[in-house]
Amino acid sequence: EGFWGASCDALEGEAGGFMRKAVLPGAVLVKSHMPDLTSVVPAFDVESIEARPEDQLRRASRRRVKFESIDFNERFIATVPADHDPIALRELFSPGFLDWASSIDRPIDFGANERQFYFMWRLRERTRAELELALHNAGRLFTSIERELEEANVATYRPGPWHAGMEPFPPMPGAAAQPSS
């Protein structure tokens, strides 16, 4: 509710027998184009520790960010690029947000890069109810991030189809219109 974005299959793998193989998703990836987010906080990744072991090498080249929540730190590895200051990310998440994220009952990943916010939900089953649960939690996470930004008075999120890439972003109030390319 109130969230605009796009979703697709992720972590795909082959399943089935010798003659009948299918490529099936292991997760749902939800994204929202949010250029205002990455202009006020650095690119960041928050990954479940239960995630894939092959990610360890990539994590080693980034700066780990620890939060005030022991539960969050035990469950997730939060990182920013090596040349970024981690304080902006620490200041972004309230204690309530950290508690809520820690209460999700499965491995998830989320973060911001390339002017997009993303959320990865690992599927337990491929059903409509599981997809709806993934999209519901993605919407809650995006809404929480939006609220954190508004409380810090650093960005304004105006929901609309531009966050899903279906229309160009409207000009910010008081800003001159950008010429189309």
Rosetta silent file (secondary structure, phi, psi, omega in degrees, C-alpha in Angstrom):
SEQUENCE: EGFWGASCDALEGEAGGFMRKAVLPGAVLVKSHMPDLTSVVPAFDVESIEARPEDQLRRASRRRVKFESIDFNERFIATVPADHDPIALRELFSPGFLDWASSIDRPIDFGANERQFYFMWRLRERTRAELELALHNAGRLFTSIERELEEANVATYRPGPWHAGMEPFPPMPGAAAQPSS
SCORE:     score description
SCORE:     0.000 S_00000001
   1 L     0.000  125.582  176.703    0.000    0.000    0.000 S_00000001
   2 L    77.242    4.140 -178.181    1.402    3.396   -1.010 S_00000001
   3 L  -111.803  136.453  175.190    4.615    1.955   -2.444 S_00000001
   4 L  -116.037  130.600  178.448    5.686    2.104   -6.080 S_00000001
   5 L  -172.009 -165.227  179.362    8.399   -0.197   -7.356 S_00000001
   6 E  -138.867  153.609  178.466    9.070   -3.248   -9.455 S_00000001
   7 E  -135.131  157.252  177.831    9.804   -6.876   -8.636 S_00000001
   8 E  -154.757  167.966  175.690   11.365   -9.829  -10.400 S_00000001
   9 E   -68.487  152.087  177.912   12.614  -13.350   -9.779 S_00000001
  10 E  -147.499  167.531 -179.917   16.068  -13.753   -8.229 S_00000001
  11 L    48.714   49.547 -176.583   18.483  -16.489   -7.167 S_00000001
  12 L   -74.143  148.047  177.898   17.206  -18.713   -9.958 S_00000001
  13 E  -151.140  156.456  179.718   18.228  -22.357  -10.209 S_00000001
  14 E   -77.749  143.574  176.425   17.406  -25.422  -12.267 S_00000001
  15 E  -142.682  154.020  177.258   14.983  -27.983  -10.879 S_00000001
  16 E   116.782 -178.634 -175.973   13.436  -31.108  -12.254 S_00000001
  17 L   -87.865 -168.420 -175.139   14.442  -34.384  -13.832 S_00000001
  18 L   -58.261  -48.037 -175.560   16.620  -35.397  -16.765 S_00000001
  19 L   -95.382  -21.400 -174.737   14.227  -34.439  -19.563 S_00000001
  20 L  -122.850   86.015  177.454   12.094  -31.831  -17.819 S_00000001
  21 E  -104.902  147.444  177.478   14.147  -29.081  -16.246 S_00000001
  22 E  -135.092  150.997  174.218   12.832  -25.701  -15.292 S_00000001
  23 E   -97.140  120.485 -174.998   14.495  -22.554  -14.006 S_00000001
  24 E  -122.042  146.852  179.812   12.770  -21.539  -10.782 S_00000001
  25 L   -76.093  146.778  172.971   13.231  -18.512   -8.508 S_00000001
  26 L  -107.068   -7.773 -177.688   14.681  -18.857   -5.036 S_00000001
  27 E  -158.192  167.327  173.225   13.883  -15.262   -4.097 S_00000001
  28 E  -116.105  131.064  176.739   11.980  -12.133   -5.062 S_00000001
  29 E  -107.616  122.970 -179.661   13.924   -8.928   -5.727 S_00000001
  30 E  -116.059  133.402 -178.952   11.956   -5.702   -5.212 S_00000001
  31 E  -132.107  152.218  172.301   13.380   -2.330   -6.278 S_00000001
  32 E  -137.193  132.406  177.425   12.351    1.281   -6.159 S_00000001
  33 E   -77.658  111.500 -176.601   14.069    4.101   -8.022 S_00000001
  34 L  -133.421   77.345 -176.640   14.820    6.606   -5.239 S_00000001
  35 H   -61.869  -27.128  179.240   17.442    9.132   -6.367 S_00000001
  36 H   -69.798  -28.489 -179.744   16.883   11.246   -3.248 S_00000001
  37 H   -63.972  -51.615 -175.892   17.891    8.330   -0.988 S_00000001
  38 H   -78.811   -2.353  172.575   21.379    7.860   -2.373 S_00000001
  39 H   -86.975  -15.558 -178.821   21.985   11.603   -2.439 S_00000001
  40 H  -113.776  -21.174  173.976   21.705   11.746    1.375 S_00000001
  41 L  -127.136  152.469 -179.751   23.081    8.364    2.497 S_00000001
  42 L   -71.148  165.748  170.496   25.928    6.405    0.961 S_00000001
  43 L   -57.105  140.069  179.453   25.426    3.254   -1.015 S_00000001
  44 E  -150.074  159.470  174.563   24.925    0.447    1.491 S_00000001
  45 E  -132.233  137.787  171.108   24.111   -3.232    1.788 S_00000001
  46 E  -124.143  115.457 -175.054   22.477   -5.052    4.683 S_00000001
  47 E  -122.929  140.505  174.785   22.732   -8.796    4.238 S_00000001
  48 E   -63.751  139.142  177.460   21.545  -11.669    6.372 S_00000001
  49 L   -63.443  -28.189  179.172   24.426  -13.579    7.829 S_00000001
  50 L   -72.808   -1.471 -176.986   22.591  -16.730    6.713 S_00000001
  51 L   -68.163 -167.955 -172.232   23.030  -15.591    3.086 S_00000001
  52 L   -69.439  133.707  179.776   25.407  -17.103    0.563 S_00000001
  53 H   -63.846  -26.060 -178.570   29.015  -17.854    1.656 S_00000001
  54 H   -67.534  -10.699  177.484   30.395  -16.668   -1.716 S_00000001
  55 H   -77.512  -11.809 -176.441   29.502  -13.114   -0.649 S_00000001
  56 H   -57.972  -40.333 -178.935   32.300  -13.105    1.948 S_00000001
  57 H   -63.116  -45.096  179.346   34.925  -11.904   -0.561 S_00000001
  58 H   -63.691  -39.835  179.622   32.801   -8.935   -1.661 S_00000001
  59 H   -63.807  -32.424 -176.865   32.056   -8.020    1.961 S_00000001
  60 H   -64.533  -23.374 -178.423   35.772   -7.968    2.799 S_00000001
  61 L   -90.809    7.746 -177.541   36.299   -4.986    0.457 S_00000001
  62 E  -121.903  164.960  179.162   33.672   -2.883    2.245 S_00000001
  63 E   -91.942  125.398  177.975   33.428   -1.185    5.663 S_00000001
  64 E   -77.146  141.174  178.672   31.221   -2.953    8.187 S_00000001
  65 E  -116.139  125.784  177.160   28.740   -0.799   10.078 S_00000001
  66 L  -106.131  143.895 -177.469   27.620   -1.861   13.538 S_00000001
  67 L  -110.490  174.473 -179.367   24.396   -0.600   15.114 S_00000001
  68 L   -71.949  -14.008 -177.554   23.141   -0.162   18.676 S_00000001
  69 L   -92.289  116.354  177.751   21.024   -3.329   18.340 S_00000001
  70 H   -63.680  -42.844  179.848   22.826   -6.528   19.332 S_00000001
  71 H   -58.992  -44.272  179.766   20.091   -8.616   17.654 S_00000001
  72 H   -62.929  -46.406 -179.014   20.495   -6.702   14.389 S_00000001
  73 H   -64.509  -31.010  177.775   24.301   -7.024   14.457 S_00000001
  74 H   -76.869  -23.962 -175.819   24.060  -10.780   15.125 S_00000001
  75 H   -96.579  -30.753 -173.087   21.608  -11.281   12.276 S_00000001
  76 E  -127.590  153.716  168.088   22.920   -8.898    9.594 S_00000001
  77 E  -112.920  113.990  178.311   26.138   -7.613    8.119 S_00000001
  78 E  -102.271  132.977 -178.436   25.716   -3.974    7.113 S_00000001
  79 E  -138.174  155.962  170.326   28.425   -2.467    4.898 S_00000001
  80 E  -127.548  159.505  177.174   29.254    0.695    2.988 S_00000001
  81 E   -56.027  151.505 -174.765   31.915    1.084    0.270 S_00000001
  82 L   -56.247  -29.119 -177.797   35.448    1.396    1.662 S_00000001
  83 L   -93.043   11.393 -179.430   35.648    5.094    0.739 S_00000001
  84 L  -108.636  150.635  176.262   32.369    6.048    2.509 S_00000001
  85 L   -84.383  125.295 -176.447   31.783    7.194    6.074 S_00000001
  86 L   -75.749   -8.783 -175.306   29.491    4.710    7.871 S_00000001
  87 H   -62.891  -37.944  179.792   28.000    7.301   10.239 S_00000001
  88 H   -60.041  -37.295  178.897   25.274    8.369    7.759 S_00000001
  89 H   -71.022  -42.066  177.752   24.014    4.789    7.619 S_00000001
  90 H   -59.125  -39.000 -178.309   24.041    4.421   11.419 S_00000001
  91 H   -74.638  -17.834 -177.109   22.022    7.613   11.719 S_00000001
  92 H   -71.662  -37.913 -171.027   19.459    6.447    9.154 S_00000001
  93 L  -100.538  124.991  177.209   17.939    3.560   11.145 S_00000001
  94 L   -79.016  163.764  175.732   15.990    4.100   14.376 S_00000001
  95 H   -57.798  -37.790  177.953   15.924    1.487   17.163 S_00000001
  96 H   -62.507  -41.018  178.030   12.338    0.603   16.168 S_00000001
  97 H   -63.723  -44.941 -179.833   13.417   -0.048   12.583 S_00000001
  98 H   -61.006  -41.147  177.458   16.319   -2.255   13.728 S_00000001
  99 H   -64.265  -44.702 -179.601   13.958   -4.277   15.956 S_00000001
 100 H   -62.365  -47.546 -179.337   11.402   -4.698   13.149 S_00000001
 101 H   -61.154  -37.295  179.626   14.038   -5.812   10.602 S_00000001
 102 H   -69.392  -19.522 -177.619   15.445   -8.292   13.132 S_00000001
 103 L   -86.146   -8.338  179.807   11.982   -9.810   13.615 S_00000001
 104 L   -66.639  134.585 -167.453   11.584  -10.934    9.978 S_00000001
 105 L   -85.088   21.420  179.941   11.495  -14.721    9.998 S_00000001
 106 L  -159.586  167.256  176.826   13.919  -15.469    7.141 S_00000001
 107 L   -65.263  131.097  174.741   17.123  -14.253    5.486 S_00000001
 108 E  -134.015  158.803  173.021   16.621  -10.919    3.707 S_00000001
 109 E  -131.888  147.197  173.805   18.954   -8.432    2.094 S_00000001
 110 E  -155.406  161.397  179.413   18.320   -4.741    1.438 S_00000001
 111 E   172.301 -171.674  179.977   20.257   -1.655    0.546 S_00000001
 112 E  -134.785  131.848  172.158   20.761    1.280   -1.767 S_00000001
 113 E  -160.122  154.047  178.691   22.961    1.561   -4.818 S_00000001
 114 L    48.349   42.771  176.511   22.830    3.238   -8.204 S_00000001
 115 L    64.991   19.263  178.716   19.962    5.498   -7.038 S_00000001
 116 E  -126.876  146.890  171.970   17.785    2.476   -6.268 S_00000001
 117 E  -103.498  136.379 -178.686   16.608    0.900   -3.065 S_00000001
 118 E  -129.166  157.895  178.467   16.363   -2.897   -3.154 S_00000001
 119 E  -144.626  125.184  178.541   14.935   -5.686   -0.999 S_00000001
 120 E  -113.546  123.778 -178.766   15.585   -9.421   -1.515 S_00000001
 121 E  -113.692  118.551  178.404   13.179  -11.912    0.046 S_00000001
 122 E   -80.452  128.514 -175.648   14.186  -15.587   -0.008 S_00000001
 123 L   -79.867  139.530  170.807   11.235  -17.791   -0.843 S_00000001
 124 L   -93.439  -28.025  177.715   10.243  -20.779    1.282 S_00000001
 125 L  -152.516  159.925  179.233    7.695  -21.850   -1.319 S_00000001
 126 L  -102.660   82.012  179.938    6.528  -20.605   -4.695 S_00000001
 127 L  -131.910  164.290  176.679    2.935  -19.625   -3.912 S_00000001
 128 H   -61.244  -42.088 -179.421    0.790  -16.554   -4.281 S_00000001
 129 H   -61.810  -39.399  179.211    0.683  -16.133   -0.492 S_00000001
 130 H   -67.269  -41.396  177.536    4.510  -16.182   -0.310 S_00000001
 131 H   -63.532  -43.976  178.822    4.800  -13.600   -3.109 S_00000001
 132 H   -63.067  -37.126  176.932    2.231  -11.365   -1.400 S_00000001
 133 H   -65.016  -41.235  177.866    4.152  -11.698    1.899 S_00000001
 134 H   -61.636  -47.374 -178.938    7.383  -10.711    0.126 S_00000001
 135 H   -67.603  -36.970  177.065    5.764   -7.655   -1.474 S_00000001
 136 H   -61.665  -47.153 -179.147    4.052   -6.676    1.793 S_00000001
 137 H   -68.879  -34.492  174.837    7.357   -6.758    3.693 S_00000001
 138 H   -62.066  -44.641  178.194    9.151   -4.892    0.897 S_00000001
 139 H   -61.565  -40.467  177.584    6.485   -2.186    1.126 S_00000001
 140 H   -64.452  -40.926  179.682    6.899   -2.012    4.921 S_00000001
 141 H   -65.805  -46.417  178.926   10.659   -1.717    4.553 S_00000001
 142 H   -61.756  -40.854  178.209   10.421    1.014    1.917 S_00000001
 143 H   -63.996  -39.698  178.244    7.847    2.877    4.032 S_00000001
 144 H   -64.034  -42.914  178.458   10.145    2.604    7.069 S_00000001
 145 H   -62.872  -43.963  178.379   13.089    3.981    5.083 S_00000001
 146 H   -58.261  -45.189 -179.504   10.883    6.820    3.807 S_00000001
 147 H   -63.821  -41.975  178.664    9.801    7.644    7.374 S_00000001
 148 H   -61.083  -41.955  179.095   13.405    7.571    8.627 S_00000001
 149 H   -65.808  -41.839  179.612   14.427   10.023    5.890 S_00000001
 150 H   -66.087  -40.571  179.292   11.505   12.351    6.616 S_00000001
 151 H   -64.417  -33.102  178.087   12.201   12.341   10.369 S_00000001
 152 L   -82.582   -4.311  179.618   15.818   13.258    9.650 S_00000001
 153 L    56.304   42.189 -177.974   14.512   15.985    7.291 S_00000001
 154 L  -115.524  -14.644  179.814   16.902   14.885    4.557 S_00000001
 155 L  -158.095  154.808  177.360   14.664   13.713    1.720 S_00000001
 156 L  -120.688  123.450  179.437   11.095   13.831    0.536 S_00000001
 157 L  -101.340  119.022  176.875    9.525   10.743   -0.974 S_00000001
 158 L  -111.944  102.291 -174.685    6.579   11.437   -3.243 S_00000001
 159 L   -59.090  143.082  176.503    5.048    8.068   -4.153 S_00000001
 160 L   173.289  175.054 -175.233    4.184    7.499   -7.773 S_00000001
 161 H   -64.875  -15.100  177.556    4.806    5.449  -10.909 S_00000001
 162 H   -65.461  -26.550  178.377    8.196    7.137  -11.443 S_00000001
 163 H   -71.262  -20.379  176.097    9.591    4.938   -8.644 S_00000001
 164 H   -96.648    2.439 -179.716    8.755    1.892  -10.768 S_00000001
 165 L    79.748   15.168 -177.161   10.338    3.452  -13.865 S_00000001
 166 L   -90.728  -16.158  177.186    6.959    3.901  -15.561 S_00000001
 167 L  -147.243  156.555  174.823    7.113    7.713  -15.790 S_00000001
 168 L   -68.788  152.799  178.017    9.842   10.359  -15.490 S_00000001
 169 L   -63.444  136.217  174.007   10.290   11.941  -12.073 S_00000001
 170 L   -74.767  156.133  177.786    8.258   15.142  -11.632 S_00000001
 171 L   -65.692  148.177  176.089   10.234   18.226  -10.626 S_00000001
 172 L   -66.332  149.351  178.120   10.557   18.844   -6.906 S_00000001
 173 L   -55.156  131.667  179.339    8.319   21.684   -5.657 S_00000001
 174 L    84.793   -7.563 -179.709   10.028   24.996   -6.326 S_00000001
 175 L   -93.928  149.439  176.029   12.598   23.435   -8.698 S_00000001
 176 L   -70.678  144.236  178.630   12.828   24.324  -12.363 S_00000001
 177 L   -64.478  140.658  178.472   11.619   21.616  -14.733 S_00000001
 178 L   -85.277  139.092  177.204   14.398   19.524  -16.242 S_00000001
 179 L   -67.434  144.738  178.261   14.545   19.365  -20.046 S_00000001
 180 L   -76.859  150.094  179.325   13.670   15.963  -21.496 S_00000001
 181 L  -107.118    0.000    0.000   16.368   13.988  -23.204 S_00000001
